[in-house]
PDB file of C-alpha atoms in Angstrom:
ATOM      1  CA  MET A  20       6.546 198.034-116.200  1.00 73.00           C
ATOM      2  CA  LYS A  21      10.178 198.912-114.424  1.00 93.00           C
ATOM      3  CA  ILE A  22      10.674 202.889-112.783  1.00 95.00           C
ATOM      4  CA  GLN A  23      13.313 205.525-113.976  1.00 97.00           C
ATOM      5  CA  TRP A  24      14.886 206.797-110.355  1.00 97.00           C
ATOM      6  CA  LYS A  25      16.697 209.019-112.029  1.00 97.00           C
ATOM      7  CA  LYS A  26      12.971 210.142-113.149  1.00 98.00           C
ATOM      8  CA  LEU A  27      11.254 209.691-110.263  1.00 98.00           C
ATOM      9  CA  ILE A  28      13.751 211.728-108.482  1.00 98.00           C
ATOM     10  CA  VAL A  29      14.395 214.773-110.338  1.00 98.00           C
ATOM     11  CA  SER A  30      10.326 215.092-110.246  1.00 98.00           C
ATOM     12  CA  VAL A  31       9.801 214.816-107.129  1.00 98.00           C
ATOM     13  CA  ALA A  32      12.624 217.020-106.079  1.00 98.00           C
ATOM     14  CA  VAL A  33      11.478 219.866-108.671  1.00 98.00           C
ATOM     15  CA  PRO A  34       7.863 220.573-106.802  1.00 98.00           C
ATOM     16  CA  LEU A  35       9.757 219.697-102.961  1.00 98.00           C
ATOM     17  CA  ALA A  36      12.048 222.462-103.492  1.00 98.00           C
ATOM     18  CA  VAL A  37      10.338 225.226-105.301  1.00 97.00           C
ATOM     19  CA  GLY A  38       8.120 224.059-101.645  1.00 97.00           C
ATOM     20  CA  LEU A  39      11.132 225.064 -99.408  1.00 96.00           C
ATOM     21  CA  ILE A  40      12.478 227.802-100.792  1.00 97.00           C
ATOM     22  CA  ALA A  41       8.794 229.659-100.799  1.00 96.00           C
ATOM     23  CA  GLY A  42       8.327 228.833 -97.664  1.00 94.00           C
ATOM     24  CA  TRP A  43      11.529 229.579 -96.270  1.00 95.00           C
ATOM     25  CA  LEU A  44      11.445 233.272 -98.083  1.00 95.00           C
ATOM     26  CA  THR A  45       8.094 232.900 -95.640  1.00 94.00           C
ATOM     27  CA  ALA A  46       9.679 231.882 -92.308  1.00 88.00           C
ATOM     28  CA  ASP A  47       7.595 234.003 -90.420  1.00 86.00           C
ATOM     29  CA  SER A  48       4.257 232.752 -91.795  1.00 85.00           C
ATOM     30  CA  THR A  49       2.697 231.029 -88.592  1.00 84.00           C
ATOM     31  CA  VAL A  50       3.210 233.959 -86.864  1.00 88.00           C
ATOM     32  CA  LEU A  51       1.315 235.847 -88.991  1.00 88.00           C
ATOM     33  CA  PHE A  52      -1.083 232.957 -89.458  1.00 90.00           C
ATOM     34  CA  LYS A  53      -1.703 232.695 -85.565  1.00 89.00           C
ATOM     35  CA  THR A  54      -2.819 236.769 -85.809  1.00 93.00           C
ATOM     36  CA  VAL A  55      -4.786 237.197 -88.077  1.00 95.00           C
ATOM     37  CA  ASN A  56      -9.038 236.758 -87.809  1.00 96.00           C
ATOM     38  CA  LYS A  57      -9.406 233.023 -89.186  1.00 96.00           C
ATOM     39  CA  PRO A  58     -13.003 232.013 -90.518  1.00 96.00           C
ATOM     40  CA  LEU A  59     -14.118 228.712 -89.066  1.00 94.00           C
ATOM     41  CA  LEU A  60     -12.011 225.415 -90.456  1.00 95.00           C
ATOM     42  CA  ALA A  61      -9.288 227.223 -90.766  1.00 96.00           C
ATOM     43  CA  PRO A  62      -6.488 224.473 -89.436  1.00 95.00           C
ATOM     44  CA  PRO A  63      -3.827 225.048 -86.928  1.00 93.00           C
ATOM     45  CA  ALA A  64      -0.564 226.719 -88.166  1.00 89.00           C
ATOM     46  CA  TRP A  65       1.668 223.262 -88.064  1.00 90.00           C
ATOM     47  CA  LEU A  66      -0.964 221.531 -90.794  1.00 94.00           C
ATOM     48  CA  PHE A  67       0.249 223.427 -93.655  1.00 93.00           C
ATOM     49  CA  PRO A  68       3.978 222.399 -93.894  1.00 93.00           C
ATOM     50  CA  VAL A  69       2.490 218.790 -94.082  1.00 96.00           C
ATOM     51  CA  ALA A  70      -0.482 218.753 -95.555  1.00 97.00           C
ATOM     52  CA  TRP A  71       1.660 220.887 -98.719  1.00 97.00           C
ATOM     53  CA  THR A  72       4.454 218.029 -98.517  1.00 97.00           C
ATOM     54  CA  ILE A  73       2.466 216.003 -99.557  1.00 98.00           C
ATOM     55  CA  LEU A  74       1.031 217.596-102.097  1.00 98.00           C
ATOM     56  CA  TYR A  75       4.417 218.239-103.054  1.00 98.00           C
ATOM     57  CA  ILE A  76       5.571 214.617-103.583  1.00 98.00           C
ATOM     58  CA  LEU A  77       1.875 213.571-105.398  1.00 98.00           C
ATOM     59  CA  MET A  78       2.466 216.570-107.698  1.00 98.00           C
ATOM     60  CA  GLY A  79       5.823 215.085-108.493  1.00 98.00           C
ATOM     61  CA  ILE A  80       4.369 211.822-109.101  1.00 98.00           C
ATOM     62  CA  ALA A  81       2.461 212.932-110.982  1.00 98.00           C
ATOM     63  CA  PHE A  82       4.599 214.749-113.857  1.00 98.00           C
ATOM     64  CA  TYR A  83       6.911 211.749-113.580  1.00 98.00           C
ATOM     65  CA  ARG A  84       4.080 209.137-114.777  1.00 98.00           C
ATOM     66  CA  VAL A  85       3.421 211.452-117.495  1.00 98.00           C
ATOM     67  CA  TRP A  86       7.006 212.216-117.932  1.00 97.00           C
ATOM     68  CA  ILE A  87       7.307 208.462-119.192  1.00 97.00           C
ATOM     69  CA  ALA A  88       3.686 207.603-120.460  1.00 96.00           C
ATOM     70  CA  VAL A  89       4.189 206.948-123.675  1.00 92.00           C
ATOM     71  CA  THR A  90       2.174 209.779-125.625  1.00 92.00           C
ATOM     72  CA  THR A  91       2.938 212.332-128.262  1.00 93.00           C
ATOM     73  CA  TYR A  92       5.542 215.702-128.001  1.00 93.00           C
ATOM     74  CA  GLU A  93       3.141 217.839-128.697  1.00 96.00           C
ATOM     75  CA  LYS A  94       0.952 216.682-125.529  1.00 97.00           C
ATOM     76  CA  ARG A  95       3.628 215.842-123.504  1.00 96.00           C
ATOM     77  CA  LYS A  96       4.969 219.664-124.207  1.00 97.00           C
ATOM     78  CA  GLU A  97       1.331 221.227-123.210  1.00 97.00           C
ATOM     79  CA  ALA A  98       1.186 219.298-119.763  1.00 98.00           C
ATOM     80  CA  PHE A  99       4.583 220.706-119.287  1.00 98.00           C
ATOM     81  CA  ILE A 100       3.828 224.054-119.727  1.00 98.00           C
ATOM     82  CA  TYR A 101       0.276 224.053-117.446  1.00 98.00           C
ATOM     83  CA  TYR A 102       2.774 222.186-114.736  1.00 98.00           C
ATOM     84  CA  GLY A 103       5.359 224.797-115.137  1.00 98.00           C
ATOM     85  CA  LEU A 104       2.990 227.971-114.474  1.00 98.00           C
ATOM     86  CA  GLN A 105       0.677 226.172-111.965  1.00 98.00           C
ATOM     87  CA  LEU A 106       3.927 226.019-109.950  1.00 98.00           C
ATOM     88  CA  ILE A 107       5.547 229.277-110.435  1.00 98.00           C
ATOM     89  CA  VAL A 108       2.310 230.577-109.542  1.00 98.00           C
ATOM     90  CA  ASN A 109       2.513 228.519-106.785  1.00 98.00           C
ATOM     91  CA  PHE A 110       5.344 229.483-105.486  1.00 98.00           C
ATOM     92  CA  PHE A 111       4.364 233.095-105.672  1.00 98.00           C
ATOM     93  CA  TRP A 112       1.102 232.901-103.786  1.00 98.00           C
ATOM     94  CA  PRO A 113       2.723 232.456-100.225  1.00 97.00           C
ATOM     95  CA  ILE A 114       5.131 235.556-100.616  1.00 97.00           C
ATOM     96  CA  ILE A 115       1.848 237.113-101.982  1.00 97.00           C
ATOM     97  CA  PHE A 116      -0.035 236.507 -98.611  1.00 97.00           C
ATOM     98  CA  PHE A 117       2.391 236.109 -95.962  1.00 95.00           C
ATOM     99  CA  ASN A 118       5.060 238.784 -96.946  1.00 95.00           C
ATOM    100  CA  LEU A 119       3.571 241.446 -99.313  1.00 96.00           C
ATOM    101  CA  LYS A 120      -0.052 240.323 -97.115  1.00 96.00           C
ATOM    102  CA  GLU A 121      -2.108 241.133-100.406  1.00 97.00           C
ATOM    103  CA  PHE A 122      -4.688 239.183 -98.676  1.00 98.00           C
ATOM    104  CA  LEU A 123      -6.823 240.086-101.578  1.00 98.00           C
ATOM    105  CA  PHE A 124      -4.334 240.116-104.735  1.00 98.00           C
ATOM    106  CA  ALA A 125      -3.173 236.411-102.358  1.00 98.00           C
ATOM    107  CA  PHE A 126      -6.658 235.356-103.272  1.00 98.00           C
ATOM    108  CA  VAL A 127      -7.347 236.503-106.999  1.00 98.00           C
ATOM    109  CA  TRP A 128      -3.334 234.670-107.216  1.00 98.00           C
ATOM    110  CA  LEU A 129      -4.212 231.753-105.692  1.00 98.00           C
ATOM    111  CA  VAL A 130      -8.359 231.253-108.172  1.00 98.00           C
ATOM    112  CA  LEU A 131      -5.531 231.637-110.949  1.00 98.00           C
ATOM    113  CA  LEU A 132      -3.917 228.637-108.959  1.00 98.00           C
ATOM    114  CA  TRP A 133      -6.869 226.863-108.894  1.00 98.00           C
ATOM    115  CA  TRP A 134      -7.413 227.394-112.422  1.00 98.00           C
ATOM    116  CA  LEU A 135      -4.322 226.774-113.854  1.00 98.00           C
ATOM    117  CA  ILE A 136      -4.020 223.445-111.669  1.00 98.00           C
ATOM    118  CA  LEU A 137      -7.537 222.335-113.221  1.00 98.00           C
ATOM    119  CA  LEU A 138      -5.896 222.901-116.618  1.00 98.00           C
ATOM    120  CA  THR A 139      -2.775 220.863-115.757  1.00 98.00           C
ATOM    121  CA  TYR A 140      -5.331 218.029-114.040  1.00 98.00           C
ATOM    122  CA  LYS A 141      -6.927 217.568-117.698  1.00 98.00           C
ATOM    123  CA  ARG A 142      -3.596 217.786-119.235  1.00 98.00           C
ATOM    124  CA  PHE A 143      -2.287 215.254-117.399  1.00 98.00           C
ATOM    125  CA  LEU A 144      -5.888 212.931-117.249  1.00 97.00           C
ATOM    126  CA  ARG A 145      -5.445 212.242-120.875  1.00 97.00           C
ATOM    127  CA  ILE A 146      -2.287 211.335-120.527  1.00 98.00           C
ATOM    128  CA  ASP A 147      -2.290 209.104-117.899  1.00 97.00           C
ATOM    129  CA  THR A 148      -5.570 208.200-115.534  1.00 98.00           C
ATOM    130  CA  VAL A 149      -3.401 207.743-112.247  1.00 98.00           C
ATOM    131  CA  ALA A 150      -1.083 211.513-113.140  1.00 98.00           C
ATOM    132  CA  GLY A 151      -4.589 213.102-113.456  1.00 98.00           C
ATOM    133  CA  TYR A 152      -6.060 211.651-110.021  1.00 98.00           C
ATOM    134  CA  LEU A 153      -2.987 212.264-107.829  1.00 98.00           C
ATOM    135  CA  LEU A 154      -3.782 216.093-108.379  1.00 98.00           C
ATOM    136  CA  ILE A 155      -7.268 215.993-106.802  1.00 98.00           C
ATOM    137  CA  PRO A 156      -6.590 216.693-103.619  1.00 98.00           C
ATOM    138  CA  TYR A 157      -3.749 219.255-104.852  1.00 98.00           C
ATOM    139  CA  LEU A 158      -7.436 220.956-106.087  1.00 98.00           C
ATOM    140  CA  VAL A 159      -9.260 220.235-103.075  1.00 98.00           C
ATOM    141  CA  TRP A 160      -6.168 221.792-100.771  1.00 98.00           C
ATOM    142  CA  VAL A 161      -6.307 224.637-102.992  1.00 98.00           C
ATOM    143  CA  ALA A 162      -9.949 225.439-103.295  1.00 98.00           C
ATOM    144  CA  TYR A 163     -10.085 225.028 -98.590  1.00 98.00           C
ATOM    145  CA  ALA A 164      -7.275 227.534 -98.916  1.00 97.00           C
ATOM    146  CA  GLY A 165      -9.108 229.786-100.995  1.00 98.00           C
ATOM    147  CA  TYR A 166     -12.024 230.006 -98.855  1.00 98.00           C
ATOM    148  CA  LEU A 167      -9.461 230.526 -96.037  1.00 97.00           C
ATOM    149  CA  ASN A 168      -7.784 232.860 -97.755  1.00 98.00           C
ATOM    150  CA  PHE A 169     -10.935 234.716 -98.807  1.00 98.00           C
ATOM    151  CA  PHE A 170     -12.402 234.787 -95.160  1.00 98.00           C
ATOM    152  CA  ILE A 171      -8.832 235.979 -93.567  1.00 97.00           C
ATOM    153  CA  TRP A 172      -8.947 239.174 -96.245  1.00 98.00           C
ATOM    154  CA  TRP A 173     -12.394 239.655 -95.531  1.00 98.00           C
ATOM    155  CA  LEU A 174     -12.327 239.088 -92.300  1.00 97.00           C
ATOM    156  CA  ASN A 175      -8.941 241.477 -91.260  1.00 96.00           C
TER     157      ASN A 175
END
């Protein structure tokens, strides 16, 4: 299958832009992360932008694969709605956590994000197996982020 470069670039650029803007809006996040009490297994602060960049690229590739897949309009539309919803929720989580310092609400928001990612995963999987599998690291990372978020709330 020939790569449709414009669609691929747009597909990857959108989640990267969401992450970049959220990162810009929470530029002091490493200061907060260094000062709060953290649970065991908390990674160093530098790992977060690296992990998120990789996850946003994987999300974009997954979206691209669904975009170019042979499927019905209804299935693609439903998948894209869930993808868009999870991307919006993803955008607001660091603002709630780092800027507002609402750790408990951020945890609840993260549970909502994980659920939306799961729904997106299921819809992507029905259209393109690889697209679904590309979201598994995202599901795992957000579950791990939930562990961190919950215990940061608990310990602080």
